[in-house]
PDB file of C-alpha atoms in Angstrom:
ATOM      1  CA  MET A   1    -201.261-128.739-221.093  1.00 39.00           C
ATOM      2  CA  PHE A   2    -201.935-127.974-217.433  1.00 37.00           C
ATOM      3  CA  ILE A   3    -201.302-129.516-214.024  1.00 39.00           C
ATOM      4  CA  GLN A   4    -204.054-129.088-211.483  1.00 38.00           C
ATOM      5  CA  THR A   5    -203.134-127.912-207.993  1.00 37.00           C
ATOM      6  CA  ARG A   6    -205.503-127.340-205.090  1.00 35.00           C
ATOM      7  CA  SER A   7    -205.408-123.590-205.624  1.00 34.00           C
ATOM      8  CA  GLY A   8    -205.080-123.318-209.379  1.00 36.00           C
ATOM      9  CA  LEU A   9    -203.348-124.462-212.554  1.00 37.00           C
ATOM     10  CA  LEU A  10    -199.670-124.766-213.410  1.00 41.00           C
ATOM     11  CA  THR A  11    -199.305-123.957-217.102  1.00 40.00           C
ATOM     12  CA  GLY A  12    -197.678-126.412-219.461  1.00 44.00           C
ATOM     13  CA  THR A  13    -194.853-123.984-220.272  1.00 42.00           C
ATOM     14  CA  ALA A  14    -192.949-124.952-217.142  1.00 44.00           C
ATOM     15  CA  LEU A  15    -193.744-128.628-217.694  1.00 44.00           C
ATOM     16  CA  LEU A  16    -192.522-128.435-221.283  1.00 46.00           C
ATOM     17  CA  ILE A  17    -189.204-126.975-220.148  1.00 44.00           C
ATOM     18  CA  VAL A  18    -188.708-129.777-217.629  1.00 44.00           C
ATOM     19  CA  LEU A  19    -189.651-132.443-220.175  1.00 46.00           C
ATOM     20  CA  THR A  20    -187.228-130.949-222.696  1.00 46.00           C
ATOM     21  CA  LEU A  21    -184.402-130.911-220.163  1.00 46.00           C
ATOM     22  CA  ALA A  22    -185.140-134.476-219.098  1.00 47.00           C
ATOM     23  CA  ALA A  23    -185.245-135.665-222.710  1.00 48.00           C
ATOM     24  CA  GLY A  24    -181.770-134.253-223.249  1.00 48.00           C
ATOM     25  CA  CYS A  25    -180.306-136.043-220.236  1.00 46.00           C
ATOM     26  CA  GLY A  26    -179.041-139.570-220.421  1.00 46.00           C
ATOM     27  CA  GLY A  27    -179.121-141.990-223.355  1.00 46.00           C
ATOM     28  CA  SER A  28    -176.352-144.100-224.904  1.00 44.00           C
ATOM     29  CA  ASP A  29    -175.563-146.391-227.807  1.00 47.00           C
ATOM     30  CA  GLU A  30    -176.814-149.417-225.899  1.00 45.00           C
ATOM     31  CA  LYS A  31    -180.564-150.039-225.923  1.00 45.00           C
ATOM     32  CA  LYS A  32    -180.683-151.173-222.297  1.00 44.00           C
ATOM     33  CA  GLU A  33    -178.787-148.098-221.136  1.00 45.00           C
ATOM     34  CA  GLU A  34    -181.159-145.949-223.159  1.00 47.00           C
ATOM     35  CA  ASN A  35    -184.140-147.529-221.469  1.00 49.00           C
ATOM     36  CA  ASP A  36    -182.572-147.192-218.041  1.00 49.00           C
ATOM     37  CA  GLY A  37    -181.712-143.562-218.780  1.00 45.00           C
ATOM     38  CA  ALA A  38    -185.216-142.868-220.006  1.00 45.00           C
ATOM     39  CA  SER A  39    -186.716-144.371-216.869  1.00 46.00           C
ATOM     40  CA  ALA A  40    -184.436-142.305-214.661  1.00 46.00           C
ATOM     41  CA  SER A  41    -185.239-139.144-216.629  1.00 45.00           C
ATOM     42  CA  LEU A  42    -188.964-139.834-216.433  1.00 45.00           C
ATOM     43  CA  GLY A  43    -188.773-140.351-212.690  1.00 49.00           C
ATOM     44  CA  GLY A  44    -186.815-137.153-212.267  1.00 48.00           C
ATOM     45  CA  THR A  45    -189.261-135.292-214.475  1.00 48.00           C
ATOM     46  CA  LEU A  46    -192.273-136.445-212.490  1.00 51.00           C
ATOM     47  CA  ASN A  47    -190.607-135.395-209.249  1.00 54.00           C
ATOM     48  CA  ALA A  48    -189.749-132.026-210.795  1.00 48.00           C
ATOM     49  CA  VAL A  49    -193.310-131.493-211.992  1.00 51.00           C
ATOM     50  CA  GLN A  50    -194.694-132.328-208.556  1.00 52.00           C
ATOM     51  CA  GLU A  51    -192.254-129.919-206.918  1.00 51.00           C
ATOM     52  CA  MET A  52    -193.136-127.188-209.403  1.00 50.00           C
ATOM     53  CA  ALA A  53    -196.834-127.691-208.755  1.00 51.00           C
ATOM     54  CA  LYS A  54    -196.211-127.490-205.003  1.00 54.00           C
ATOM     55  CA  GLN A  55    -194.176-124.288-205.238  1.00 51.00           C
ATOM     56  CA  ALA A  56    -196.638-122.714-207.658  1.00 51.00           C
ATOM     57  CA  GLU A  57    -199.447-123.504-205.229  1.00 55.00           C
ATOM     58  CA  GLU A  58    -197.516-121.899-202.387  1.00 55.00           C
ATOM     59  CA  ALA A  59    -196.898-118.804-204.509  1.00 50.00           C
ATOM     60  CA  GLN A  60    -200.586-118.543-205.320  1.00 53.00           C
ATOM     61  CA  LYS A  61    -201.477-118.980-201.659  1.00 58.00           C
ATOM     62  CA  ASN A  62    -199.064-116.291-200.464  1.00 54.00           C
ATOM     63  CA  GLY A  63    -200.070-113.844-203.171  1.00 55.00           C
ATOM     64  CA  PRO A  64    -197.908-111.381-205.133  1.00 58.00           C
ATOM     65  CA  VAL A  65    -194.569-110.221-203.736  1.00 71.00           C
ATOM     66  CA  ALA A  66    -193.311-106.732-204.497  1.00 81.00           C
ATOM     67  CA  THR A  67    -190.298-106.952-206.776  1.00 89.00           C
ATOM     68  CA  ILE A  68    -187.077-104.981-206.523  1.00 91.00           C
ATOM     69  CA  ASP A  69    -186.812-101.688-208.395  1.00 94.00           C
ATOM     70  CA  PHE A  70    -185.083-102.647-211.647  1.00 96.00           C
ATOM     71  CA  ARG A  71    -182.710 -99.713-211.162  1.00 96.00           C
ATOM     72  CA  LYS A  72    -181.172-101.560-208.211  1.00 96.00           C
ATOM     73  CA  LEU A  73    -180.685-104.590-210.412  1.00 97.00           C
ATOM     74  CA  LYS A  74    -179.045-102.421-213.074  1.00 97.00           C
ATOM     75  CA  ASP A  75    -176.513-101.296-210.484  1.00 97.00           C
ATOM     76  CA  LEU A  76    -175.307-104.910-210.292  1.00 97.00           C
ATOM     77  CA  LEU A  77    -174.408-105.027-213.987  1.00 98.00           C
ATOM     78  CA  PRO A  78    -170.594-104.855-214.332  1.00 97.00           C
ATOM     79  CA  ALA A  79    -169.072-102.118-216.482  1.00 96.00           C
ATOM     80  CA  ASP A  80    -167.374-104.718-218.679  1.00 96.00           C
ATOM     81  CA  ALA A  81    -167.613-108.474-219.194  1.00 97.00           C
ATOM     82  CA  ASP A  82    -164.095-109.746-218.522  1.00 96.00           C
ATOM     83  CA  GLY A  83    -162.679-107.199-220.956  1.00 95.00           C
ATOM     84  CA  LEU A  84    -165.663-106.893-223.292  1.00 97.00           C
ATOM     85  CA  PRO A  85    -167.047-103.336-223.078  1.00 97.00           C
ATOM     86  CA  ARG A  86    -170.678-102.865-222.162  1.00 98.00           C
ATOM     87  CA  LYS A  87    -172.722-101.596-225.103  1.00 97.00           C
ATOM     88  CA  SER A  88    -176.056-101.211-223.331  1.00 98.00           C
ATOM     89  CA  ALA A  89    -177.716-101.508-219.935  1.00 98.00           C
ATOM     90  CA  THR A  90    -181.495-101.586-219.773  1.00 98.00           C
ATOM     91  CA  GLY A  91    -184.130-102.249-217.133  1.00 97.00           C
ATOM     92  CA  GLU A  92    -187.870-102.684-216.946  1.00 96.00           C
ATOM     93  CA  LYS A  93    -190.727-103.825-214.783  1.00 93.00           C
ATOM     94  CA  ASN A  94    -193.672-105.798-216.139  1.00 87.00           C
ATOM     95  CA  GLY A  95    -196.771-107.300-214.593  1.00 78.00           C
ATOM     96  CA  MET A  96    -198.994-110.217-215.451  1.00 69.00           C
ATOM     97  CA  GLY A  97    -201.786-111.913-213.529  1.00 65.00           C
ATOM     98  CA  GLY A  98    -201.077-109.904-210.401  1.00 66.00           C
ATOM     99  CA  PHE A  99    -197.379-110.796-210.394  1.00 73.00           C
ATOM    100  CA  ASN A 100    -194.566-108.409-211.327  1.00 81.00           C
ATOM    101  CA  PHE A 101    -191.161-108.977-212.875  1.00 88.00           C
ATOM    102  CA  SER A 102    -188.162-106.662-212.644  1.00 93.00           C
ATOM    103  CA  THR A 103    -185.385-107.181-215.163  1.00 95.00           C
ATOM    104  CA  ALA A 104    -181.975-105.643-215.834  1.00 98.00           C
ATOM    105  CA  THR A 105    -180.003-106.582-218.938  1.00 98.00           C
ATOM    106  CA  GLY A 106    -176.466-105.776-219.961  1.00 98.00           C
ATOM    107  CA  LYS A 107    -175.027-106.451-223.423  1.00 98.00           C
ATOM    108  CA  TYR A 108    -171.298-106.670-224.025  1.00 98.00           C
ATOM    109  CA  GLU A 109    -169.308-107.184-227.225  1.00 97.00           C
ATOM    110  CA  ASN A 110    -165.977-106.572-228.911  1.00 96.00           C
ATOM    111  CA  SER A 111    -165.494-104.201-231.843  1.00 95.00           C
ATOM    112  CA  ASP A 112    -166.477-106.656-234.589  1.00 95.00           C
ATOM    113  CA  ASN A 113    -169.110-108.504-232.512  1.00 93.00           C
ATOM    114  CA  THR A 114    -167.295-111.829-232.851  1.00 96.00           C
ATOM    115  CA  GLU A 115    -167.448-112.076-229.064  1.00 97.00           C
ATOM    116  CA  ASN A 116    -170.571-111.090-227.196  1.00 97.00           C
ATOM    117  CA  ILE A 117    -172.178-111.691-223.842  1.00 98.00           C
ATOM    118  CA  GLU A 118    -175.628-110.918-222.500  1.00 98.00           C
ATOM    119  CA  LEU A 119    -176.246-110.731-218.774  1.00 98.00           C
ATOM    120  CA  ALA A 120    -179.785-110.676-217.375  1.00 97.00           C
ATOM    121  CA  ILE A 121    -180.889-110.357-213.756  1.00 97.00           C
ATOM    122  CA  VAL A 122    -184.548-111.091-213.103  1.00 94.00           C
ATOM    123  CA  ASP A 123    -186.578-110.686-209.927  1.00 93.00           C
ATOM    124  CA  ALA A 124    -189.666-112.877-210.301  1.00 83.00           C
ATOM    125  CA  GLY A 125    -190.814-112.173-206.752  1.00 78.00           C
ATOM    126  CA  GLY A 126    -190.865-115.887-205.984  1.00 64.00           C
ATOM    127  CA  SER A 127    -193.946-116.311-208.187  1.00 59.00           C
ATOM    128  CA  GLY A 128    -195.031-119.595-209.719  1.00 57.00           C
ATOM    129  CA  ALA A 129    -193.974-118.283-213.132  1.00 57.00           C
ATOM    130  CA  MET A 130    -190.378-118.357-211.895  1.00 62.00           C
ATOM    131  CA  MET A 131    -190.602-122.167-211.864  1.00 61.00           C
ATOM    132  CA  GLY A 132    -190.921-122.112-215.630  1.00 65.00           C
ATOM    133  CA  MET A 133    -188.002-119.709-216.003  1.00 74.00           C
ATOM    134  CA  ALA A 134    -185.737-121.858-213.818  1.00 82.00           C
ATOM    135  CA  ALA A 135    -187.185-125.324-214.422  1.00 85.00           C
ATOM    136  CA  TRP A 136    -183.627-126.674-214.503  1.00 89.00           C
ATOM    137  CA  SER A 137    -183.435-126.037-210.754  1.00 86.00           C
ATOM    138  CA  MET A 138    -185.940-128.875-210.255  1.00 86.00           C
ATOM    139  CA  VAL A 139    -183.920-131.601-212.010  1.00 87.00           C
ATOM    140  CA  ASP A 140    -180.464-133.137-211.788  1.00 92.00           C
ATOM    141  CA  MET A 141    -178.467-133.597-214.987  1.00 93.00           C
ATOM    142  CA  ASP A 142    -174.909-134.221-216.078  1.00 97.00           C
ATOM    143  CA  LYS A 143    -174.404-134.758-219.810  1.00 96.00           C
ATOM    144  CA  GLU A 144    -171.216-134.684-221.865  1.00 97.00           C
ATOM    145  CA  THR A 145    -170.742-135.073-225.622  1.00 96.00           C
ATOM    146  CA  GLU A 146    -167.847-134.702-228.056  1.00 95.00           C
ATOM    147  CA  SER A 147    -168.796-131.080-228.614  1.00 95.00           C
ATOM    148  CA  GLY A 148    -169.690-129.914-225.112  1.00 97.00           C
ATOM    149  CA  TYR A 149    -171.625-130.488-221.926  1.00 98.00           C
ATOM    150  CA  GLU A 150    -174.783-129.638-220.009  1.00 97.00           C
ATOM    151  CA  LYS A 151    -175.287-129.982-216.286  1.00 97.00           C
ATOM    152  CA  THR A 152    -176.918-128.695-213.149  1.00 96.00           C
ATOM    153  CA  THR A 153    -174.669-127.750-210.277  1.00 95.00           C
ATOM    154  CA  LYS A 154    -174.330-125.383-207.329  1.00 95.00           C
ATOM    155  CA  ILE A 155    -172.554-122.050-207.096  1.00 93.00           C
ATOM    156  CA  ASN A 156    -172.122-120.647-203.583  1.00 89.00           C
ATOM    157  CA  ASP A 157    -174.960-122.921-202.393  1.00 90.00           C
ATOM    158  CA  ASN A 158    -177.206-121.571-205.156  1.00 93.00           C
ATOM    159  CA  LYS A 159    -178.726-123.928-207.689  1.00 94.00           C
ATOM    160  CA  ALA A 160    -177.161-123.405-211.095  1.00 96.00           C
ATOM    161  CA  TYR A 161    -177.197-124.615-214.682  1.00 96.00           C
ATOM    162  CA  GLU A 162    -174.365-124.746-217.220  1.00 97.00           C
ATOM    163  CA  LYS A 163    -174.299-125.503-220.930  1.00 97.00           C
ATOM    164  CA  TYR A 164    -171.492-125.104-223.434  1.00 98.00           C
ATOM    165  CA  ASP A 165    -170.830-126.046-227.076  1.00 98.00           C
ATOM    166  CA  ASN A 166    -167.150-126.159-228.010  1.00 97.00           C
ATOM    167  CA  THR A 167    -167.907-126.230-231.736  1.00 95.00           C
ATOM    168  CA  ASN A 168    -169.804-122.940-231.727  1.00 94.00           C
ATOM    169  CA  LYS A 169    -167.977-121.509-228.713  1.00 97.00           C
ATOM    170  CA  SER A 170    -171.332-120.640-227.214  1.00 98.00           C
ATOM    171  CA  GLY A 171    -172.777-121.332-223.806  1.00 98.00           C
ATOM    172  CA  GLU A 172    -174.677-120.104-220.839  1.00 97.00           C
ATOM    173  CA  ILE A 173    -174.756-120.231-217.087  1.00 97.00           C
ATOM    174  CA  ALA A 174    -177.757-119.497-214.887  1.00 96.00           C
ATOM    175  CA  VAL A 175    -178.037-119.186-211.117  1.00 96.00           C
ATOM    176  CA  LEU A 176    -181.136-119.175-208.928  1.00 94.00           C
ATOM    177  CA  VAL A 177    -180.603-116.938-205.914  1.00 92.00           C
ATOM    178  CA  LYS A 178    -182.833-117.146-202.874  1.00 89.00           C
ATOM    179  CA  ASN A 179    -185.473-119.006-204.939  1.00 85.00           C
ATOM    180  CA  ARG A 180    -186.363-115.617-206.357  1.00 88.00           C
ATOM    181  CA  TYR A 181    -183.658-114.000-208.466  1.00 93.00           C
ATOM    182  CA  ILE A 182    -182.379-115.552-211.684  1.00 94.00           C
ATOM    183  CA  VAL A 183    -179.008-114.491-213.070  1.00 96.00           C
ATOM    184  CA  THR A 184    -178.380-115.682-216.625  1.00 97.00           C
ATOM    185  CA  ILE A 185    -175.246-115.130-218.695  1.00 98.00           C
ATOM    186  CA  LYS A 186    -175.144-116.182-222.345  1.00 98.00           C
ATOM    187  CA  GLY A 187    -172.049-115.936-224.484  1.00 98.00           C
ATOM    188  CA  ASN A 188    -171.118-116.435-228.141  1.00 98.00           C
ATOM    189  CA  GLY A 189    -167.597-116.689-229.479  1.00 98.00           C
ATOM    190  CA  VAL A 190    -166.205-116.927-225.946  1.00 98.00           C
ATOM    191  CA  ASP A 191    -164.916-119.635-223.623  1.00 97.00           C
ATOM    192  CA  MET A 192    -166.891-120.791-220.616  1.00 97.00           C
ATOM    193  CA  THR A 193    -164.104-119.390-218.433  1.00 97.00           C
ATOM    194  CA  LYS A 194    -165.032-115.888-219.645  1.00 97.00           C
ATOM    195  CA  ILE A 195    -168.740-116.505-218.992  1.00 98.00           C
ATOM    196  CA  LYS A 196    -167.931-117.654-215.461  1.00 97.00           C
ATOM    197  CA  ALA A 197    -165.631-114.667-214.958  1.00 97.00           C
ATOM    198  CA  VAL A 198    -168.564-112.372-215.714  1.00 97.00           C
ATOM    199  CA  LEU A 199    -170.652-114.207-213.133  1.00 97.00           C
ATOM    200  CA  ASP A 200    -167.871-113.642-210.600  1.00 96.00           C
ATOM    201  CA  ASP A 201    -168.311-109.903-211.162  1.00 96.00           C
ATOM    202  CA  VAL A 202    -171.977-110.038-210.150  1.00 97.00           C
ATOM    203  CA  ASP A 203    -172.395-109.570-206.400  1.00 96.00           C
ATOM    204  CA  LEU A 204    -174.720-112.493-205.641  1.00 95.00           C
ATOM    205  CA  ASP A 205    -174.540-111.824-201.891  1.00 94.00           C
ATOM    206  CA  LYS A 206    -175.756-108.268-202.391  1.00 95.00           C
ATOM    207  CA  LEU A 207    -178.510-109.532-204.676  1.00 95.00           C
ATOM    208  CA  SER A 208    -179.579-112.067-202.069  1.00 92.00           C
ATOM    209  CA  ASP A 209    -179.823-109.353-199.401  1.00 93.00           C
ATOM    210  CA  MET A 210    -181.904-106.979-201.505  1.00 90.00           C
ATOM    211  CA  LYS A 211    -185.366-106.042-200.226  1.00 79.00           C
TER     212      LYS A 211
END
């Protein structure tokens, strides 16, 4: 599936992510509320797709942007994740279609691996592909169930996404910084408070100022 823009095509990967997010938002036990929720989700999805197509077109027009050396991103990885020792810290730079990605990843866990956290910092150079990686930044959602929640929000004026399952004690938080950098923290066997504490240890201001 593709969306045509004046300067190229937006792949269906980003669209699929938005559609999936929208499908998970809203809904209730009442048929009318379900229909109303579906209509609202569809409207939000269409707006998100249009915005993604617009930003992808701008990225194509401006051309590739040099990404940060992944070693600088690695320097932002905390030594421990709110008490969980860091087991590995890796970095890499990859290219595709003229656009480059720099990534730094830190993995943290306790001695028996019942608690673990993975922190990833990605510099997508503001490319159109970033829209697929952070499609949640294009929609508004706020969903709560008996077992957890999922929502979009803002952290220090940055668009963000949160999801947590109380049953499995697993969740994630992602932040889009400067419409370019994506910080994602995923945790298993931990509370959301610990996941957020790890985010607090990442210097988002320093990341925003990187060139």
